[in-house]
Structure formats: structure tokens, C-alpha cells
Tab-separated table of N, CA and C in Angstrom:
chain	number	residue	atom	x	y	z
A	12	ALA	N	24.717	19.877	-22.229
A	12	ALA	CA	25.253	19.455	-20.941
A	12	ALA	C	24.318	18.411	-20.326
A	13	SER	N	24.886	17.546	-19.514
A	13	SER	CA	24.066	16.494	-18.901
A	13	SER	C	24.592	16.139	-17.522
A	14	TRP	N	23.715	15.547	-16.740
A	14	TRP	CA	24.102	15.121	-15.389
A	14	TRP	C	24.664	13.718	-15.370
A	15	ASP	N	24.494	12.952	-16.449
A	15	ASP	CA	24.949	11.556	-16.439
A	15	ASP	C	26.320	11.360	-17.081
A	16	GLY	N	27.034	12.437	-17.378
A	16	GLY	CA	28.379	12.336	-17.943
A	16	GLY	C	28.416	12.124	-19.439
A	17	THR	N	27.273	12.212	-20.109
A	17	THR	CA	27.225	12.052	-21.566
A	17	THR	C	26.954	13.389	-22.233
A	18	ALA	N	27.281	13.452	-23.509
A	18	ALA	CA	26.880	14.574	-24.366
A	18	ALA	C	26.081	13.955	-25.500
A	19	ARG	N	24.937	14.522	-25.783
A	19	ARG	CA	24.070	13.963	-26.822
A	19	ARG	C	23.929	14.946	-27.970
A	20	LEU	N	23.995	14.405	-29.188
A	20	LEU	CA	23.825	15.200	-30.399
A	20	LEU	C	22.431	14.906	-30.948
A	21	TRP	N	21.664	15.967	-31.211
A	21	TRP	CA	20.272	15.838	-31.629
A	21	TRP	C	20.065	16.416	-33.025
A	22	ASN	N	19.136	15.826	-33.781
A	22	ASN	CA	18.693	16.385	-35.044
A	22	ASN	C	17.607	17.396	-34.723
A	23	VAL	N	17.835	18.649	-35.040
A	23	VAL	CA	16.889	19.710	-34.693
A	23	VAL	C	15.579	19.552	-35.464
A	24	SER	N	15.635	19.118	-36.705
A	24	SER	CA	14.428	18.981	-37.532
A	24	SER	C	13.496	17.887	-37.039
A	25	THR	N	14.067	16.736	-36.663
A	25	THR	CA	13.236	15.592	-36.284
A	25	THR	C	13.085	15.430	-34.774
A	26	GLY	N	14.017	15.998	-34.012
A	26	GLY	CA	14.009	15.809	-32.566
A	26	GLY	C	14.612	14.483	-32.132
A	27	ASN	N	15.157	13.735	-33.083
A	27	ASN	CA	15.762	12.442	-32.774
A	27	ASN	C	17.210	12.606	-32.321
A	28	MET	N	17.615	11.751	-31.396
A	28	MET	CA	19.000	11.749	-30.972
A	28	MET	C	19.842	11.071	-32.036
A	29	ILE	N	20.944	11.711	-32.433
A	29	ILE	CA	21.847	11.156	-33.429
A	29	ILE	C	22.860	10.236	-32.763
A	30	MET	N	23.441	10.694	-31.637
A	30	MET	CA	24.405	9.865	-30.910
A	30	MET	C	24.562	10.363	-29.489
A	31	SER	N	25.057	9.476	-28.654
A	31	SER	CA	25.389	9.810	-27.281
A	31	SER	C	26.880	9.542	-27.100
A	32	MET	N	27.597	10.554	-26.617
A	32	MET	CA	29.042	10.428	-26.431
A	32	MET	C	29.336	10.250	-24.948
A	33	ARG	N	29.934	9.113	-24.606
A	33	ARG	CA	30.243	8.780	-23.215
A	33	ARG	C	31.741	8.830	-22.992
A	34	GLY	N	32.135	9.437	-21.871
A	34	GLY	CA	33.559	9.492	-21.586
A	34	GLY	C	33.886	10.238	-20.306
A	35	HIS	N	32.948	11.035	-19.826
A	35	HIS	CA	33.164	11.777	-18.586
A	35	HIS	C	32.637	10.979	-17.398
A	36	GLU	N	33.271	11.177	-16.257
A	36	GLU	CA	32.859	10.478	-15.036
A	36	GLU	C	31.870	11.285	-14.205
A	37	ARG	N	31.743	12.570	-14.494
A	37	ARG	CA	30.817	13.446	-13.763
A	37	ARG	C	30.015	14.250	-14.788
A	38	PRO	N	29.081	15.070	-14.342
A	38	PRO	CA	28.246	15.818	-15.280
A	38	PRO	C	29.037	16.665	-16.278
A	39	VAL	N	28.503	16.741	-17.491
A	39	VAL	CA	29.071	17.591	-18.539
A	39	VAL	C	28.571	19.014	-18.298
A	40	ARG	N	29.483	19.951	-18.268
A	40	ARG	CA	29.155	21.334	-17.933
A	40	ARG	C	29.101	22.248	-19.153
A	41	SER	N	29.907	21.947	-20.165
A	41	SER	CA	30.028	22.841	-21.305
A	41	SER	C	30.270	22.039	-22.572
A	42	VAL	N	29.668	22.482	-23.678
A	42	VAL	CA	29.830	21.826	-24.971
A	42	VAL	C	29.962	22.907	-26.041
A	43	VAL	N	30.939	22.750	-26.930
A	43	VAL	CA	31.086	23.671	-28.060
A	43	VAL	C	31.439	22.878	-29.309
A	44	PHE	N	30.914	23.343	-30.452
A	44	PHE	CA	31.299	22.815	-31.754
A	44	PHE	C	32.496	23.589	-32.254
A	45	PHE	N	33.457	22.897	-32.843
A	45	PHE	CA	34.561	23.548	-33.525
A	45	PHE	C	33.984	24.237	-34.757
A	46	SER	N	34.590	25.315	-35.199
A	46	SER	CA	34.024	26.117	-36.295
A	46	SER	C	33.863	25.346	-37.601
A	47	ASP	N	34.628	24.270	-37.806
A	47	ASP	CA	34.483	23.492	-39.037
A	47	ASP	C	33.335	22.484	-38.971
A	48	GLY	N	32.698	22.345	-37.777
A	48	GLY	CA	31.581	21.425	-37.611
A	48	GLY	C	31.982	19.968	-37.518
A	49	LYS	N	33.291	19.689	-37.560
A	49	LYS	CA	33.762	18.310	-37.558
A	49	LYS	C	34.154	17.800	-36.179
A	50	ARG	N	34.287	18.719	-35.209
A	50	ARG	CA	34.708	18.333	-33.875
A	50	ARG	C	33.842	19.002	-32.822
A	51	ILE	N	33.698	18.319	-31.700
A	51	ILE	CA	32.938	18.814	-30.556
A	51	ILE	C	33.843	18.728	-29.339
A	52	LEU	N	33.807	19.745	-28.502
A	52	LEU	CA	34.575	19.720	-27.269
A	52	LEU	C	33.619	19.769	-26.094
A	53	THR	N	33.797	18.857	-25.145
A	53	THR	CA	32.989	18.847	-23.930
A	53	THR	C	33.904	19.042	-22.725
A	54	ALA	N	33.375	19.664	-21.685
A	54	ALA	CA	34.108	19.817	-20.426
A	54	ALA	C	33.188	19.374	-19.306
A	55	SER	N	33.781	18.740	-18.297
A	55	SER	CA	32.995	18.127	-17.237
A	55	SER	C	33.461	18.567	-15.864
A	56	TRP	N	32.578	18.369	-14.888
A	56	TRP	CA	32.915	18.605	-13.491
A	56	TRP	C	33.985	17.644	-13.011
A	57	ASP	N	34.322	16.609	-13.796
A	57	ASP	CA	35.395	15.697	-13.398
A	57	ASP	C	36.778	16.269	-13.699
A	58	GLY	N	36.822	17.480	-14.279
A	58	GLY	CA	38.094	18.140	-14.569
A	58	GLY	C	38.695	17.768	-15.905
A	59	THR	N	37.915	17.105	-16.768
A	59	THR	CA	38.426	16.732	-18.084
A	59	THR	C	37.716	17.504	-19.182
A	60	ALA	N	38.430	17.644	-20.292
A	60	ALA	CA	37.855	18.158	-21.534
A	60	ALA	C	38.111	17.079	-22.580
A	61	ILE	N	37.092	16.770	-23.370
A	61	ILE	CA	37.235	15.727	-24.389
A	61	ILE	C	36.895	16.317	-25.746
A	62	LEU	N	37.786	16.074	-26.719
A	62	LEU	CA	37.568	16.475	-28.100
A	62	LEU	C	37.044	15.261	-28.851
A	63	TRP	N	35.871	15.403	-29.481
A	63	TRP	CA	35.179	14.303	-30.152
A	63	TRP	C	35.122	14.537	-31.655
A	64	ASN	N	35.074	13.451	-32.407
A	64	ASN	CA	34.768	13.511	-33.829
A	64	ASN	C	33.251	13.631	-33.928
A	65	ALA	N	32.748	14.717	-34.525
A	65	ALA	CA	31.304	14.971	-34.562
A	65	ALA	C	30.553	13.985	-35.449
A	66	ALA	N	31.219	13.369	-36.410
A	66	ALA	CA	30.553	12.416	-37.302
A	66	ALA	C	30.440	11.027	-36.680
A	67	THR	N	31.460	10.639	-35.896
A	67	THR	CA	31.490	9.271	-35.381
A	67	THR	C	31.244	9.167	-33.878
A	68	GLY	N	31.487	10.254	-33.149
A	68	GLY	CA	31.383	10.223	-31.699
A	68	GLY	C	32.599	9.628	-31.017
A	69	HIS	N	33.649	9.356	-31.786
A	69	HIS	CA	34.878	8.801	-31.210
A	69	HIS	C	35.721	9.901	-30.576
A	70	VAL	N	36.423	9.535	-29.514
A	70	VAL	CA	37.306	10.475	-28.829
A	70	VAL	C	38.546	10.723	-29.681
A	71	ILE	N	38.846	11.994	-29.923
A	71	ILE	CA	40.076	12.383	-30.608
A	71	ILE	C	41.179	12.584	-29.570
A	72	ARG	N	40.830	13.279	-28.494
A	72	ARG	CA	41.807	13.559	-27.435
A	72	ARG	C	41.076	13.864	-26.144
A	73	SER	N	41.657	13.438	-25.050
A	73	SER	CA	41.127	13.750	-23.727
A	73	SER	C	42.183	14.551	-22.979
A	74	LEU	N	41.760	15.645	-22.357
A	74	LEU	CA	42.675	16.528	-21.642
A	74	LEU	C	42.253	16.657	-20.195
A	75	ARG	N	43.230	16.698	-19.306
A	75	ARG	CA	42.951	16.970	-17.895
A	75	ARG	C	42.895	18.488	-17.786
A	76	ALA	N	41.698	19.016	-17.533
A	76	ALA	CA	41.491	20.460	-17.543
A	76	ALA	C	41.897	21.123	-16.236
A	77	GLY	N	41.938	20.396	-15.148
A	77	GLY	CA	42.349	21.011	-13.894
A	77	GLY	C	41.432	20.655	-12.747
A	78	ASP	N	41.265	21.583	-11.846
A	78	ASP	CA	40.503	21.409	-10.616
A	78	ASP	C	39.046	21.084	-10.911
A	79	SER	N	38.575	19.953	-10.418
A	79	SER	CA	37.192	19.550	-10.676
A	79	SER	C	36.185	20.378	-9.880
A	80	LEU	N	36.654	21.203	-8.959
A	80	LEU	CA	35.732	22.029	-8.182
A	80	LEU	C	35.349	23.313	-8.902
A	81	SER	N	36.150	23.714	-9.879
A	81	SER	CA	35.812	24.923	-10.628
A	81	SER	C	34.958	24.537	-11.825
A	82	PRO	N	33.935	25.330	-12.151
A	82	PRO	CA	33.061	24.970	-13.273
A	82	PRO	C	33.803	25.088	-14.603
A	83	PRO	N	33.940	23.991	-15.318
A	83	PRO	CA	34.684	24.017	-16.571
A	83	PRO	C	33.852	24.584	-17.707
A	84	LEU	N	34.285	25.674	-18.248
A	84	LEU	CA	33.669	26.260	-19.428
A	84	LEU	C	34.744	26.296	-20.504
A	85	VAL	N	34.399	25.944	-21.718
A	85	VAL	CA	35.400	25.861	-22.768
A	85	VAL	C	35.040	26.762	-23.938
A	86	LYS	N	36.084	27.250	-24.597
A	86	LYS	CA	35.899	28.073	-25.780
A	86	LYS	C	37.151	27.984	-26.633
A	87	PHE	N	36.955	27.872	-27.944
A	87	PHE	CA	38.079	27.869	-28.861
A	87	PHE	C	38.524	29.295	-29.150
A	88	SER	N	39.824	29.460	-29.424
A	88	SER	CA	40.322	30.756	-29.886
A	88	SER	C	39.770	30.995	-31.292
A	89	PRO	N	39.740	32.252	-31.755
A	89	PRO	CA	39.197	32.536	-33.098
A	89	PRO	C	39.844	31.719	-34.218
A	90	ASP	N	41.132	31.402	-34.090
A	90	ASP	CA	41.796	30.627	-35.137
A	90	ASP	C	41.600	29.117	-34.969
A	91	GLY	N	40.952	28.687	-33.868
A	91	GLY	CA	40.678	27.284	-33.634
A	91	GLY	C	41.870	26.460	-33.207
A	92	LYS	N	42.983	27.109	-32.881
A	92	LYS	CA	44.195	26.375	-32.522
A	92	LYS	C	44.419	26.269	-31.021
A	93	ARG	N	43.682	27.048	-30.231
A	93	ARG	CA	43.863	27.036	-28.792
A	93	ARG	C	42.519	26.893	-28.106
A	94	LEU	N	42.602	26.528	-26.852
A	94	LEU	CA	41.414	26.249	-26.068
A	94	LEU	C	41.504	26.991	-24.743
A	95	LEU	N	40.433	27.653	-24.362
A	95	LEU	CA	40.369	28.343	-23.069
A	95	LEU	C	39.589	27.475	-22.105
């Protein structure tokens, strides 16, 4: 999560940043990896959720999550087909 509206992917072994994903207008509140490791979902205080390609950092889909006043927390269903 970040205050500048970005989500950053880091290499744990080296500590180097792999990529920065920009797309939210307000701070990122929640980040989850899809179980296949190929997608990342971020949710922001701006009321959006963005699905990213984890290899490229490109946006797959952007969703309007709802009220920007409620803290957006995201989680995939066990089968990976739905989003809470």
C-alpha cells in the first residue's frame, strides 16, 4: 500500500524495486496477488480496484469499487472467480 497512489513490486532477495504500477488517484489501501501469481489486485481510497498483469504492470481491468469513504479491502474467492 502507498500514499502516492502507486503499488510497487519488490524483489525480496535483492531489495530492488521491480516495477511501480500507477493508476489510482488516492492512496492504495489493499494489495493481493491472484493465486496463479500472474495478476495483482489493488484497491484505493479513490473507490477503485485495479487488476494488473504482474509480469508487465499493465492494467487488465479497472473497477469502480464504491464509496471512497469506506476503506477498500480486497480478497479473491477461493476459486479466484469473484472478488470481495
